[in-house]
């Protein structure tokens, strides 16, 4: 492992399309990260060893995405005191409610910052990681301000488009 600030873990390669949303945010902000498939259930020993190594190599934030009986974020949190952000993957069986509840309902003492189900949650996971890093990195804090300002501008433009569309019937 090089020295990434953020590590993204996913329980299966089938989670990758969602996880890519978080990767895109980290890339946009110029944050070094690594992404790996590691499963709390299928590769428990590899997961534990990885988290220990990652902590030693200086990883500041973990992001963990999993679906169904989604214990990945919780198990990562059990092995580190660094912040862990959970992404509940949308599932075909239960729409992701299974993933959400099994990620968010951590016992007191071992927190996981759980995002919303699916792509929006994954984007927010990336942003939340940037927000944590920005506490000690003023240049990232500036980029976050710019990101928000762009978002405001985008919504205002969308509103204008809608107003024009309504006025023209
Ligand atoms: C979870 O089981 C993974 O995070 C994935 O969302 C779900 C299904 O995995 P696959 O059967 O697609 O590999 O551990």
PDB file of C-alpha atoms and ligand atoms in Angstrom:
ATOM      1  CA  UNK A   1       0.000   0.000   0.000  1.00  0.00           C
ATOM      2  CA  UNK A   2       1.292   3.484  -0.852  1.00  0.00           C
ATOM      3  CA  UNK A   3       0.120   6.211   1.541  1.00  0.00           C
ATOM      4  CA  UNK A   4      -3.447   7.062   0.602  1.00  0.00           C
ATOM      5  CA  UNK A   5      -5.451   9.290   2.938  1.00  0.00           C
ATOM      6  CA  UNK A   6      -8.700   7.492   2.206  1.00  0.00           C
ATOM      7  CA  UNK A   7      -9.434   3.817   1.641  1.00  0.00           C
ATOM      8  CA  UNK A   8     -12.667   2.686   0.035  1.00  0.00           C
ATOM      9  CA  UNK A   9     -13.696  -0.881   0.713  1.00  0.00           C
ATOM     10  CA  UNK A  10     -16.553  -2.739  -0.957  1.00  0.00           C
ATOM     11  CA  UNK A  11     -17.971  -6.112  -0.003  1.00  0.00           C
ATOM     12  CA  UNK A  12     -18.176  -7.280  -3.617  1.00  0.00           C
ATOM     13  CA  UNK A  13     -17.125  -6.121  -7.049  1.00  0.00           C
ATOM     14  CA  UNK A  14     -20.872  -5.860  -7.740  1.00  0.00           C
ATOM     15  CA  UNK A  15     -20.807  -2.756  -5.491  1.00  0.00           C
ATOM     16  CA  UNK A  16     -18.353  -0.959  -7.767  1.00  0.00           C
ATOM     17  CA  UNK A  17     -20.853   1.111  -9.813  1.00  0.00           C
ATOM     18  CA  UNK A  18     -22.038   2.781  -6.585  1.00  0.00           C
ATOM     19  CA  UNK A  19     -18.561   3.094  -5.101  1.00  0.00           C
ATOM     20  CA  UNK A  20     -17.369   4.852  -8.270  1.00  0.00           C
ATOM     21  CA  UNK A  21     -19.523   7.839  -7.253  1.00  0.00           C
ATOM     22  CA  UNK A  22     -17.407   8.264  -4.123  1.00  0.00           C
ATOM     23  CA  UNK A  23     -14.187   7.712  -6.110  1.00  0.00           C
ATOM     24  CA  UNK A  24     -15.209  10.466  -8.545  1.00  0.00           C
ATOM     25  CA  UNK A  25     -15.620  12.960  -5.695  1.00  0.00           C
ATOM     26  CA  UNK A  26     -12.213  12.107  -4.212  1.00  0.00           C
ATOM     27  CA  UNK A  27     -10.615  12.426  -7.656  1.00  0.00           C
ATOM     28  CA  UNK A  28     -12.299  15.821  -8.194  1.00  0.00           C
ATOM     29  CA  UNK A  29     -10.870  17.067  -4.890  1.00  0.00           C
ATOM     30  CA  UNK A  30      -7.426  15.605  -5.612  1.00  0.00           C
ATOM     31  CA  UNK A  31      -7.485  13.287  -2.583  1.00  0.00           C
ATOM     32  CA  UNK A  32      -5.247  10.190  -2.711  1.00  0.00           C
ATOM     33  CA  UNK A  33      -7.253   7.020  -2.219  1.00  0.00           C
ATOM     34  CA  UNK A  34      -7.258   3.292  -2.823  1.00  0.00           C
ATOM     35  CA  UNK A  35     -10.268   1.056  -3.447  1.00  0.00           C
ATOM     36  CA  UNK A  36     -10.412  -2.666  -2.650  1.00  0.00           C
ATOM     37  CA  UNK A  37     -12.867  -5.560  -2.562  1.00  0.00           C
ATOM     38  CA  UNK A  38     -12.798  -7.081   0.922  1.00  0.00           C
ATOM     39  CA  UNK A  39     -15.684  -8.808   2.609  1.00  0.00           C
ATOM     40  CA  UNK A  40     -16.593  -8.995   6.293  1.00  0.00           C
ATOM     41  CA  UNK A  41     -18.076 -12.452   5.645  1.00  0.00           C
ATOM     42  CA  UNK A  42     -16.132 -13.920   2.722  1.00  0.00           C
ATOM     43  CA  UNK A  43     -12.607 -12.714   3.573  1.00  0.00           C
ATOM     44  CA  UNK A  44     -12.733 -11.854   7.298  1.00  0.00           C
ATOM     45  CA  UNK A  45      -9.013 -12.468   7.971  1.00  0.00           C
ATOM     46  CA  UNK A  46      -7.879 -10.447   4.958  1.00  0.00           C
ATOM     47  CA  UNK A  47     -10.158  -7.596   6.009  1.00  0.00           C
ATOM     48  CA  UNK A  48      -8.802  -7.432   9.537  1.00  0.00           C
ATOM     49  CA  UNK A  49      -5.195  -7.560   8.358  1.00  0.00           C
ATOM     50  CA  UNK A  50      -5.861  -4.877   5.754  1.00  0.00           C
ATOM     51  CA  UNK A  51      -7.450  -2.443   8.211  1.00  0.00           C
ATOM     52  CA  UNK A  52      -4.544  -2.838  10.656  1.00  0.00           C
ATOM     53  CA  UNK A  53      -1.989  -2.239   7.871  1.00  0.00           C
ATOM     54  CA  UNK A  54      -3.963   0.708   6.508  1.00  0.00           C
ATOM     55  CA  UNK A  55      -4.087   2.378   9.908  1.00  0.00           C
ATOM     56  CA  UNK A  56      -0.344   1.946  10.316  1.00  0.00           C
ATOM     57  CA  UNK A  57       0.322   3.366   6.851  1.00  0.00           C
ATOM     58  CA  UNK A  58      -1.530   6.577   7.753  1.00  0.00           C
ATOM     59  CA  UNK A  59      -5.003   6.166   6.262  1.00  0.00           C
ATOM     60  CA  UNK A  60      -7.174   8.865   7.872  1.00  0.00           C
ATOM     61  CA  UNK A  61     -10.663   7.878   6.725  1.00  0.00           C
ATOM     62  CA  UNK A  62     -12.244   4.571   5.752  1.00  0.00           C
ATOM     63  CA  UNK A  63     -15.270   4.343   3.485  1.00  0.00           C
ATOM     64  CA  UNK A  64     -17.054   0.979   3.412  1.00  0.00           C
ATOM     65  CA  UNK A  65     -19.826   0.023   1.002  1.00  0.00           C
ATOM     66  CA  UNK A  66     -21.835  -3.162   1.363  1.00  0.00           C
ATOM     67  CA  UNK A  67     -25.257  -4.552   0.621  1.00  0.00           C
ATOM     68  CA  UNK A  68     -27.704  -6.951   2.271  1.00  0.00           C
ATOM     69  CA  UNK A  69     -26.344  -8.125   5.617  1.00  0.00           C
ATOM     70  CA  UNK A  70     -23.964  -5.188   5.350  1.00  0.00           C
ATOM     71  CA  UNK A  71     -21.492  -5.674   8.184  1.00  0.00           C
ATOM     72  CA  UNK A  72     -18.407  -4.348   6.383  1.00  0.00           C
ATOM     73  CA  UNK A  73     -18.408  -0.803   7.777  1.00  0.00           C
ATOM     74  CA  UNK A  74     -19.120  -2.061  11.281  1.00  0.00           C
ATOM     75  CA  UNK A  75     -16.314  -4.604  11.214  1.00  0.00           C
ATOM     76  CA  UNK A  76     -13.876  -2.006   9.854  1.00  0.00           C
ATOM     77  CA  UNK A  77     -14.950   0.339  12.669  1.00  0.00           C
ATOM     78  CA  UNK A  78     -14.340  -2.446  15.180  1.00  0.00           C
ATOM     79  CA  UNK A  79     -10.677  -2.574  14.121  1.00  0.00           C
ATOM     80  CA  UNK A  80      -9.829   1.132  13.910  1.00  0.00           C
ATOM     81  CA  UNK A  81     -10.400   4.398  15.739  1.00  0.00           C
ATOM     82  CA  UNK A  82     -10.213   6.360  12.467  1.00  0.00           C
ATOM     83  CA  UNK A  83     -13.548   7.644  11.146  1.00  0.00           C
ATOM     84  CA  UNK A  84     -15.537   5.073   9.156  1.00  0.00           C
ATOM     85  CA  UNK A  85     -18.184   6.156   6.661  1.00  0.00           C
ATOM     86  CA  UNK A  86     -20.741   3.581   5.557  1.00  0.00           C
ATOM     87  CA  UNK A  87     -22.470   3.392   2.178  1.00  0.00           C
ATOM     88  CA  UNK A  88     -25.543   1.135   2.155  1.00  0.00           C
ATOM     89  CA  UNK A  89     -25.779  -0.482  -1.300  1.00  0.00           C
ATOM     90  CA  UNK A  90     -29.215  -0.624  -2.948  1.00  0.00           C
ATOM     91  CA  UNK A  91     -30.347  -4.251  -3.159  1.00  0.00           C
ATOM     92  CA  UNK A  92     -32.847  -5.982  -5.422  1.00  0.00           C
ATOM     93  CA  UNK A  93     -34.456  -7.972  -2.591  1.00  0.00           C
ATOM     94  CA  UNK A  94     -35.203  -5.181  -0.116  1.00  0.00           C
ATOM     95  CA  UNK A  95     -34.248  -1.965  -1.895  1.00  0.00           C
ATOM     96  CA  UNK A  96     -31.283  -1.315   0.358  1.00  0.00           C
ATOM     97  CA  UNK A  97     -33.237  -1.025   3.601  1.00  0.00           C
ATOM     98  CA  UNK A  98     -31.428  -4.198   4.672  1.00  0.00           C
ATOM     99  CA  UNK A  99     -28.055  -2.561   3.912  1.00  0.00           C
ATOM    100  CA  UNK A 100     -29.051   0.700   5.598  1.00  0.00           C
ATOM    101  CA  UNK A 101     -30.197  -0.876   8.849  1.00  0.00           C
ATOM    102  CA  UNK A 102     -27.273  -3.263   9.127  1.00  0.00           C
ATOM    103  CA  UNK A 103     -24.820  -0.411   8.508  1.00  0.00           C
ATOM    104  CA  UNK A 104     -26.436   2.274  10.662  1.00  0.00           C
ATOM    105  CA  UNK A 105     -27.521   0.294  13.726  1.00  0.00           C
ATOM    106  CA  UNK A 106     -24.114   0.082  15.354  1.00  0.00           C
ATOM    107  CA  UNK A 107     -23.862  -0.561  19.082  1.00  0.00           C
ATOM    108  CA  UNK A 108     -22.954   2.469  21.201  1.00  0.00           C
ATOM    109  CA  UNK A 109     -19.155   2.785  21.388  1.00  0.00           C
ATOM    110  CA  UNK A 110     -18.318   1.899  17.775  1.00  0.00           C
ATOM    111  CA  UNK A 111     -19.672   4.587  15.435  1.00  0.00           C
ATOM    112  CA  UNK A 112     -20.177   4.365  11.676  1.00  0.00           C
ATOM    113  CA  UNK A 113     -21.202   7.567   9.886  1.00  0.00           C
ATOM    114  CA  UNK A 114     -23.873   6.080   7.634  1.00  0.00           C
ATOM    115  CA  UNK A 115     -24.855   7.812   4.406  1.00  0.00           C
ATOM    116  CA  UNK A 116     -28.036   7.427   2.359  1.00  0.00           C
ATOM    117  CA  UNK A 117     -28.715   4.316   0.250  1.00  0.00           C
ATOM    118  CA  UNK A 118     -27.207   4.283  -3.238  1.00  0.00           C
ATOM    119  CA  UNK A 119     -25.453   6.747  -5.529  1.00  0.00           C
ATOM    120  CA  UNK A 120     -26.316   9.945  -3.595  1.00  0.00           C
ATOM    121  CA  UNK A 121     -25.058   8.345  -0.412  1.00  0.00           C
ATOM    122  CA  UNK A 122     -21.836   7.327  -2.139  1.00  0.00           C
ATOM    123  CA  UNK A 123     -21.262  10.886  -3.380  1.00  0.00           C
ATOM    124  CA  UNK A 124     -21.865  12.141   0.137  1.00  0.00           C
ATOM    125  CA  UNK A 125     -19.438   9.565   1.514  1.00  0.00           C
ATOM    126  CA  UNK A 126     -16.743  11.053  -0.708  1.00  0.00           C
ATOM    127  CA  UNK A 127     -17.694  14.573   0.354  1.00  0.00           C
ATOM    128  CA  UNK A 128     -17.821  13.660   4.024  1.00  0.00           C
ATOM    129  CA  UNK A 129     -14.322  12.187   3.790  1.00  0.00           C
ATOM    130  CA  UNK A 130     -13.145  15.433   2.169  1.00  0.00           C
ATOM    131  CA  UNK A 131     -14.825  17.436   4.950  1.00  0.00           C
ATOM    132  CA  UNK A 132     -12.950  15.427   7.587  1.00  0.00           C
ATOM    133  CA  UNK A 133      -9.629  15.913   5.794  1.00  0.00           C
ATOM    134  CA  UNK A 134     -10.394  19.615   5.270  1.00  0.00           C
ATOM    135  CA  UNK A 135     -10.268  20.171   9.042  1.00  0.00           C
ATOM    136  CA  UNK A 136      -6.485  19.913   8.735  1.00  0.00           C
ATOM    137  CA  UNK A 137      -6.097  21.069   5.128  1.00  0.00           C
ATOM    138  CA  UNK A 138      -7.103  24.665   4.331  1.00  0.00           C
ATOM    139  CA  UNK A 139      -6.798  24.126   0.560  1.00  0.00           C
ATOM    140  CA  UNK A 140      -9.418  21.369   0.723  1.00  0.00           C
ATOM    141  CA  UNK A 141     -11.635  23.663   2.810  1.00  0.00           C
ATOM    142  CA  UNK A 142     -11.461  26.271   0.040  1.00  0.00           C
ATOM    143  CA  UNK A 143     -12.330  23.620  -2.574  1.00  0.00           C
ATOM    144  CA  UNK A 144     -15.371  22.634  -0.501  1.00  0.00           C
ATOM    145  CA  UNK A 145     -16.547  26.260  -0.442  1.00  0.00           C
ATOM    146  CA  UNK A 146     -16.131  26.420  -4.224  1.00  0.00           C
ATOM    147  CA  UNK A 147     -18.023  23.142  -4.648  1.00  0.00           C
ATOM    148  CA  UNK A 148     -20.955  24.499  -2.630  1.00  0.00           C
ATOM    149  CA  UNK A 149     -20.924  27.796  -4.535  1.00  0.00           C
ATOM    150  CA  UNK A 150     -21.048  25.893  -7.858  1.00  0.00           C
ATOM    151  CA  UNK A 151     -23.955  23.843  -6.529  1.00  0.00           C
ATOM    152  CA  UNK A 152     -25.871  27.013  -5.621  1.00  0.00           C
ATOM    153  CA  UNK A 153     -25.247  28.407  -9.121  1.00  0.00           C
ATOM    154  CA  UNK A 154     -26.421  25.146 -10.733  1.00  0.00           C
ATOM    155  CA  UNK A 155     -29.692  25.112  -8.779  1.00  0.00           C
ATOM    156  CA  UNK A 156     -30.335  28.789  -9.600  1.00  0.00           C
ATOM    157  CA  UNK A 157     -29.794  28.062 -13.301  1.00  0.00           C
ATOM    158  CA  UNK A 158     -32.130  25.068 -13.113  1.00  0.00           C
ATOM    159  CA  UNK A 159     -34.757  27.283 -11.489  1.00  0.00           C
ATOM    160  CA  UNK A 160     -34.371  29.863 -14.274  1.00  0.00           C
ATOM    161  CA  UNK A 161     -34.807  27.137 -16.903  1.00  0.00           C
ATOM    162  CA  UNK A 162     -37.986  25.945 -15.215  1.00  0.00           C
ATOM    163  CA  UNK A 163     -39.351  29.490 -14.957  1.00  0.00           C
ATOM    164  CA  UNK A 164     -38.645  30.086 -18.652  1.00  0.00           C
ATOM    165  CA  UNK A 165     -40.252  26.754 -19.569  1.00  0.00           C
ATOM    166  CA  UNK A 166     -43.382  27.519 -17.519  1.00  0.00           C
ATOM    167  CA  UNK A 167     -43.680  31.057 -18.981  1.00  0.00           C
ATOM    168  CA  UNK A 168     -43.482  29.638 -22.533  1.00  0.00           C
ATOM    169  CA  UNK A 169     -46.103  27.000 -21.741  1.00  0.00           C
TER     170      UNK A 169
HETATM  171  C1  LIG B   1     -22.379  -7.915   0.166  1.00  0.00           C
HETATM  172  O1  LIG B   1     -23.203  -8.796  -0.502  1.00  0.00           O
HETATM  173  C2  LIG B   1     -21.738  -7.091  -0.917  1.00  0.00           C
HETATM  174  O2  LIG B   1     -21.376  -5.844  -0.413  1.00  0.00           O
HETATM  175  C3  LIG B   1     -22.779  -7.009  -1.989  1.00  0.00           C
HETATM  176  O3  LIG B   1     -23.500  -5.780  -1.943  1.00  0.00           O
HETATM  177  C4  LIG B   1     -23.722  -8.142  -1.641  1.00  0.00           C
HETATM  178  C5  LIG B   1     -23.871  -9.143  -2.761  1.00  0.00           C
HETATM  179  O4  LIG B   1     -22.608  -9.576  -3.187  1.00  0.00           O
HETATM  180  P1  LIG B   1     -22.450 -10.448  -4.515  1.00  0.00           P
HETATM  181  O5  LIG B   1     -23.259 -11.676  -4.304  1.00  0.00           O
HETATM  182  O6  LIG B   1     -22.960  -9.581  -5.656  1.00  0.00           O
HETATM  183  O7  LIG B   1     -20.968 -10.724  -4.645  1.00  0.00           O
HETATM  184  O8  LIG B   1     -21.417  -8.560   0.927  1.00  0.00           O
END
